Short mmCIF file of C-alpha atoms in Angstrom, two decimals:
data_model
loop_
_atom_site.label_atom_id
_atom_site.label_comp_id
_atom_site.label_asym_id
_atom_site.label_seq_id
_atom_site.Cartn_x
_atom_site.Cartn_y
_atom_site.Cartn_z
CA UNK P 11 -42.98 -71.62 -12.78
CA UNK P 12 -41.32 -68.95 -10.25
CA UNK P 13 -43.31 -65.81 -11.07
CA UNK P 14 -40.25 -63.48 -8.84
CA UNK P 15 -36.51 -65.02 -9.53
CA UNK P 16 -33.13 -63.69 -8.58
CA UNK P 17 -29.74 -64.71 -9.21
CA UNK P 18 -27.62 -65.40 -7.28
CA UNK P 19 -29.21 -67.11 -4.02
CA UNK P 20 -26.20 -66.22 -2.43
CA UNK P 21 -23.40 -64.15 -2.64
CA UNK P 22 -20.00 -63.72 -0.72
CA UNK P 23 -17.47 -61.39 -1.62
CA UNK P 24 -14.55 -58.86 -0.33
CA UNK P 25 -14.85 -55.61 0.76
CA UNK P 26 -13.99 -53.41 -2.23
CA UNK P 27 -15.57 -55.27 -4.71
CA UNK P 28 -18.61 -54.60 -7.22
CA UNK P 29 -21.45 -57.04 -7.87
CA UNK P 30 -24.71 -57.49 -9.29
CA UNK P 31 -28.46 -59.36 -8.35
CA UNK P 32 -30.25 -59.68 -11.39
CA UNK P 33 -34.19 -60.33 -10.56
CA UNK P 34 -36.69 -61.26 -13.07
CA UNK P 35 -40.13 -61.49 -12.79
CA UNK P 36 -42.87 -63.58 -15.26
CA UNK P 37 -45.99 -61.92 -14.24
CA UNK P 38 -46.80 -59.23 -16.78
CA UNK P 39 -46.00 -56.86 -14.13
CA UNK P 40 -45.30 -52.85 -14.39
CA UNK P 41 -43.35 -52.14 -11.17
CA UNK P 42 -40.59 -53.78 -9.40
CA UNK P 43 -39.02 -53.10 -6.56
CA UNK P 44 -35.70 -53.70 -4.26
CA UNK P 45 -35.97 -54.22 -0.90
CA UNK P 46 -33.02 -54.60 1.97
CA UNK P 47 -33.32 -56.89 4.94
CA UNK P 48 -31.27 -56.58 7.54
CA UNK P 49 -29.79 -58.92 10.09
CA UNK P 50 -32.13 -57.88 12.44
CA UNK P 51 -34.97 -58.52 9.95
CA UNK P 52 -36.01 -55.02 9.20
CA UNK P 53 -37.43 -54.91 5.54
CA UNK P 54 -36.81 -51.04 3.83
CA UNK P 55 -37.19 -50.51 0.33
CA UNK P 56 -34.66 -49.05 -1.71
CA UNK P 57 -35.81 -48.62 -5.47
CA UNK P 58 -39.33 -48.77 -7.14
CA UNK P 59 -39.46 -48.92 -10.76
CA UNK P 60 -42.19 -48.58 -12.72
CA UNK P 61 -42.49 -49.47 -16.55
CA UNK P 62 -38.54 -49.12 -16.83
CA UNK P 63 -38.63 -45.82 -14.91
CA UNK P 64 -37.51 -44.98 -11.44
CA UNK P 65 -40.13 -43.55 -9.36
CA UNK P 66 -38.87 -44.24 -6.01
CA UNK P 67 -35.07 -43.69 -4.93
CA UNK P 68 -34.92 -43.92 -0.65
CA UNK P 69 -31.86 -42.22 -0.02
CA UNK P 70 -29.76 -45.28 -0.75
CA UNK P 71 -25.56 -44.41 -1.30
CA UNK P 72 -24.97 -43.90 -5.37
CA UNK P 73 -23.19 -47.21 -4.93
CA UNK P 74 -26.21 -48.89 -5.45
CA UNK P 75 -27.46 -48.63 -9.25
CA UNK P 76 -30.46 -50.49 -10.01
CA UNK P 77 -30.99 -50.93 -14.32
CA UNK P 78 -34.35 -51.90 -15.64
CA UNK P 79 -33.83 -53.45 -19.09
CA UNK P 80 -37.12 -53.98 -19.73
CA UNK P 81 -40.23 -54.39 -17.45
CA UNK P 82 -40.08 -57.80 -16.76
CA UNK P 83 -36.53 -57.21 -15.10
CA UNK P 84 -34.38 -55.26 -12.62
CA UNK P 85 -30.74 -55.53 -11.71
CA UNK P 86 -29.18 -54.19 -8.71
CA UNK P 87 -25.50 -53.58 -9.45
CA UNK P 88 -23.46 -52.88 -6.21
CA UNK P 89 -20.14 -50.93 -6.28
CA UNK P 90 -17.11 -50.81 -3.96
CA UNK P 91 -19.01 -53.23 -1.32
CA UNK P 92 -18.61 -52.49 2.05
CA UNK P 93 -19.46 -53.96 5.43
CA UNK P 94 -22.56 -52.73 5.80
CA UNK P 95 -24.00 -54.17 2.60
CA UNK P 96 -24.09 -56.71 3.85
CA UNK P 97 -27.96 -58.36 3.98
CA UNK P 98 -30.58 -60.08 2.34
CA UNK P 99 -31.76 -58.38 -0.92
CA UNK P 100 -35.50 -58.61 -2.18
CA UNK P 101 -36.72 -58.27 -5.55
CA UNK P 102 -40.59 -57.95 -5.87
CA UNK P 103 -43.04 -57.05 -8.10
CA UNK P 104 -46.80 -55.93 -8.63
CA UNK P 105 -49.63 -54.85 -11.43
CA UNK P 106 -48.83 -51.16 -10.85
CA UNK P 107 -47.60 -48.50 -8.13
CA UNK P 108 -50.76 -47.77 -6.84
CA UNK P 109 -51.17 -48.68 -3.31
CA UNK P 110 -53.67 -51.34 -3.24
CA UNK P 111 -51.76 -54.18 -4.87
CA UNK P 112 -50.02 -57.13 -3.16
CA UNK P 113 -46.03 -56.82 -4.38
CA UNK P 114 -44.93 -60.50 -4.62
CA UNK P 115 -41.39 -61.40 -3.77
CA UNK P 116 -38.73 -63.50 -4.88
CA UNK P 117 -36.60 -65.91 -2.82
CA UNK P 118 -34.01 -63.17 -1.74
CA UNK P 119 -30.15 -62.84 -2.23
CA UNK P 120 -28.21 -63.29 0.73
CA UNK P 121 -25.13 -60.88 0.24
CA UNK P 122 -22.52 -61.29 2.50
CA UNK P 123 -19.02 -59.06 2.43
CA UNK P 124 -15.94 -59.91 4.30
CA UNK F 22 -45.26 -39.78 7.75
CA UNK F 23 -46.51 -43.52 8.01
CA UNK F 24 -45.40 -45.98 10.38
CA UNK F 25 -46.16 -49.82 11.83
CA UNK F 26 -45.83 -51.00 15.02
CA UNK F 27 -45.89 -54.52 15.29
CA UNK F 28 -46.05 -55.31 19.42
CA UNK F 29 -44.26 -58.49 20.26
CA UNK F 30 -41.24 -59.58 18.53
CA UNK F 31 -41.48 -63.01 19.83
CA UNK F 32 -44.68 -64.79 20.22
CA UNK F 33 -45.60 -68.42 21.38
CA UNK F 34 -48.36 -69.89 21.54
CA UNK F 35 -49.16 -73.90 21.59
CA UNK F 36 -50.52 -76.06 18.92
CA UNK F 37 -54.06 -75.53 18.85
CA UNK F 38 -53.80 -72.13 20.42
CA UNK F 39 -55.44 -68.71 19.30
CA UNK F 40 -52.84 -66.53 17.31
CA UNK F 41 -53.03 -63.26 18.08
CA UNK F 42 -49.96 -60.65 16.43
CA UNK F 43 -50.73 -57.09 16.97
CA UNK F 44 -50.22 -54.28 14.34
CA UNK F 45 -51.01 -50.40 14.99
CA UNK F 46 -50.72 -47.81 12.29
CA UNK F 47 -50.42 -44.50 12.04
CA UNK F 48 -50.94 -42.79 8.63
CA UNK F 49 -52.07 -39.40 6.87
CA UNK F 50 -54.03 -41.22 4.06
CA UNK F 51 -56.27 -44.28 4.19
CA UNK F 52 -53.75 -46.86 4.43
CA UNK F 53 -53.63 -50.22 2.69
CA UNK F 54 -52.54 -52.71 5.38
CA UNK F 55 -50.99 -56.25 4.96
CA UNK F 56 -49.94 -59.07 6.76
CA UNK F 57 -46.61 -60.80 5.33
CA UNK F 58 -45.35 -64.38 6.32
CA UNK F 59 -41.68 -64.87 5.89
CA UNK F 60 -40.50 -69.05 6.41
CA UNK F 61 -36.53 -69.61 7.21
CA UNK F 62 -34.36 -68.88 3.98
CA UNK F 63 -37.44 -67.68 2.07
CA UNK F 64 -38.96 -65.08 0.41
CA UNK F 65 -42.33 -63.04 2.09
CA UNK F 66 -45.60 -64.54 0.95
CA UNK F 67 -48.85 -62.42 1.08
CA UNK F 68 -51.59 -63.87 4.20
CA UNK F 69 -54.44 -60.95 3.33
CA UNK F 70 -55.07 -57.02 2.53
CA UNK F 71 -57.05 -55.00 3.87
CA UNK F 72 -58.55 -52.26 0.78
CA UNK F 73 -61.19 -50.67 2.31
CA UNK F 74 -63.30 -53.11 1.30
CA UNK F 75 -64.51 -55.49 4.17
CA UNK F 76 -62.79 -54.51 7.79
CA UNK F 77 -62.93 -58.33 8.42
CA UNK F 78 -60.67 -59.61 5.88
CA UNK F 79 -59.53 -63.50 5.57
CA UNK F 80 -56.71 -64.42 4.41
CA UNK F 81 -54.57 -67.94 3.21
CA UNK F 82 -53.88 -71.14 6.05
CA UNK F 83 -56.94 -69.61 7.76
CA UNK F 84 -55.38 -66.33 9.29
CA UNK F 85 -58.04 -63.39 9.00
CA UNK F 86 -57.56 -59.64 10.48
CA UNK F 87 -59.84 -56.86 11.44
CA UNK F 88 -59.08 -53.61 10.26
CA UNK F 89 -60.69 -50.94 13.04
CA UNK F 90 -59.83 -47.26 12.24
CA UNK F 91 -60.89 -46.05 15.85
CA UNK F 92 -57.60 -48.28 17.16
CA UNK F 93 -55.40 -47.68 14.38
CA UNK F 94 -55.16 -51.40 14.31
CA UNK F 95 -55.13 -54.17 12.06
CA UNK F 96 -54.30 -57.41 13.66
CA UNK F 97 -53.89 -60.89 12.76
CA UNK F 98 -55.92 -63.81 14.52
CA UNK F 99 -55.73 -67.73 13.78
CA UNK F 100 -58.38 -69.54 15.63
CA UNK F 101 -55.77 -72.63 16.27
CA UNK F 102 -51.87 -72.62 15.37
CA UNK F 103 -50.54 -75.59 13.94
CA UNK F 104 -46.68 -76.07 13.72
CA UNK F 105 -46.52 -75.21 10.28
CA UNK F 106 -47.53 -71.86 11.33
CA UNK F 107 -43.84 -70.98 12.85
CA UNK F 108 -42.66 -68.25 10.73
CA UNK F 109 -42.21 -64.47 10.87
CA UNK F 110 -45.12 -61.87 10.68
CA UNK F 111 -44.84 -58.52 8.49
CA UNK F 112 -47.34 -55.78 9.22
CA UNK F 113 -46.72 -53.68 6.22
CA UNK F 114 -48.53 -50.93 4.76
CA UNK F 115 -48.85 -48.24 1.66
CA UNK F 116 -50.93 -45.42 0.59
CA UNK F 117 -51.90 -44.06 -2.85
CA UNK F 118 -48.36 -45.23 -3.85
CA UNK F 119 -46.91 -48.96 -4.02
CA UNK F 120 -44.12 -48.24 -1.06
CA UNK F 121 -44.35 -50.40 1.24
CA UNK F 122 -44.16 -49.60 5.14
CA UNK F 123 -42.66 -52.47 6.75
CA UNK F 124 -43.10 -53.55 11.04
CA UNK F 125 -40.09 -54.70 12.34
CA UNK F 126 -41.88 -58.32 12.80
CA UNK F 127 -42.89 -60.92 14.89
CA UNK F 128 -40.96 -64.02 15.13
CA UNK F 129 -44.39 -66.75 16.19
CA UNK F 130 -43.23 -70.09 17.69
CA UNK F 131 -45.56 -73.01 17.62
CA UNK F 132 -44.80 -75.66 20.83
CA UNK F 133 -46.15 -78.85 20.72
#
């Protein structure tokens, strides 16, 4: 059982266009997260949510819109791609947003925009 | 503010080498600290945590790391690599809240 899945694994589009990740997690857990890696391997969060609500926003453009149906998911919906988007995008997840507890990752969605 | 420094972005060592991948902090709060592995094509898996429990704290494929608050430090030492061990290193940490403070990595190459 994969307690952290995303869909798609990979993703190439055109500049201009809008697209979604959709992560999903099976581990009872409150808080999820996006994370960005870039090509040079740098990991920065973007979005935290916790029980559906967004408690951390890092100063990522309004083209990025994460949506939290319900705990156990959260989509990152992309609009007008550009360049720059492109990366590998992390979904994770942990018990809470305290501090203390590991966040456990999915496999990653390699975006790439031409 | 809170940082990571992770010294080294390549290290290699031999097969049946010490492992030694250096992490320095700096933070306001008592940090949690952790040690990420990341495989090619592949998500990050958790090696250990350091929660102000036990400043010696072991960790999965027998990595371990010392926390020591005097040096800001929290490394990560394997007694003997093994090739399986080729992978990239996170030093990441957090405070009282769950964001994570990523290193920029170190990319560990196992020769036979």
């Amino acid at each position: 059982d994969t307690a952290v899945s995303q869909t798609p694994k990979y993703l190439v589009t055109q500049m201009g266009n809008d697209k979604s990740i959709k992560c999903e997690q099976n581990l009872g857990h409150d808080t999820m997260y996006w994370y960005k890696q870039d090509s040079k391997k740098f990991l920065k969060i973007m979005f935290s949510y916790n029980n559906k609500e967004l408690i951390i926003n890092e100063t990522v453009p309004n083209r990025f819109s994460p949506k939290s149906p319900d705990k156990a998911h959260l989509n990152l919906h992309i609009n007008s791609l550009e360049l720059g988007d492109s990366a590998v995008y992390f979904c994770a997840s942990s018990q809470d947003g305290l501090g203390a507890w590991e966040q456990f990752f999915g496999p990653g969605t390699r975006l790439t925009v031409l | 503010a809170q940082s990571v420094t992770q010294l080294g972005s390549h290290v290699s060592v031999s097969e049946g080498a010490l492992v030694l991948l250096r992490c320095n902090y700096s933070s306001s709060v008592p940090p949690y600290l952790f040690w990420y592995v990341q495989y090619p094509n592949q998500g990050l898996q958790l090696l250990l945590k350091y929660t102000s429990a036990a400043t010696l704290v072991k960790g999965i494929n027998g990595f371990e790391a010392e926390f020591k608050k005097s040096e800001t430090s929290f490394h990560l030492t394997k007694p003997s690599a093994h090739m399986s061990d080729a992978a990239e290193y996170f030093c990441a940490l957090s405070g009282a809240t769950n964001k994570l403070i990523f290193g920029t990595g170190t990319l560990l190459a196992v020769q036979p």
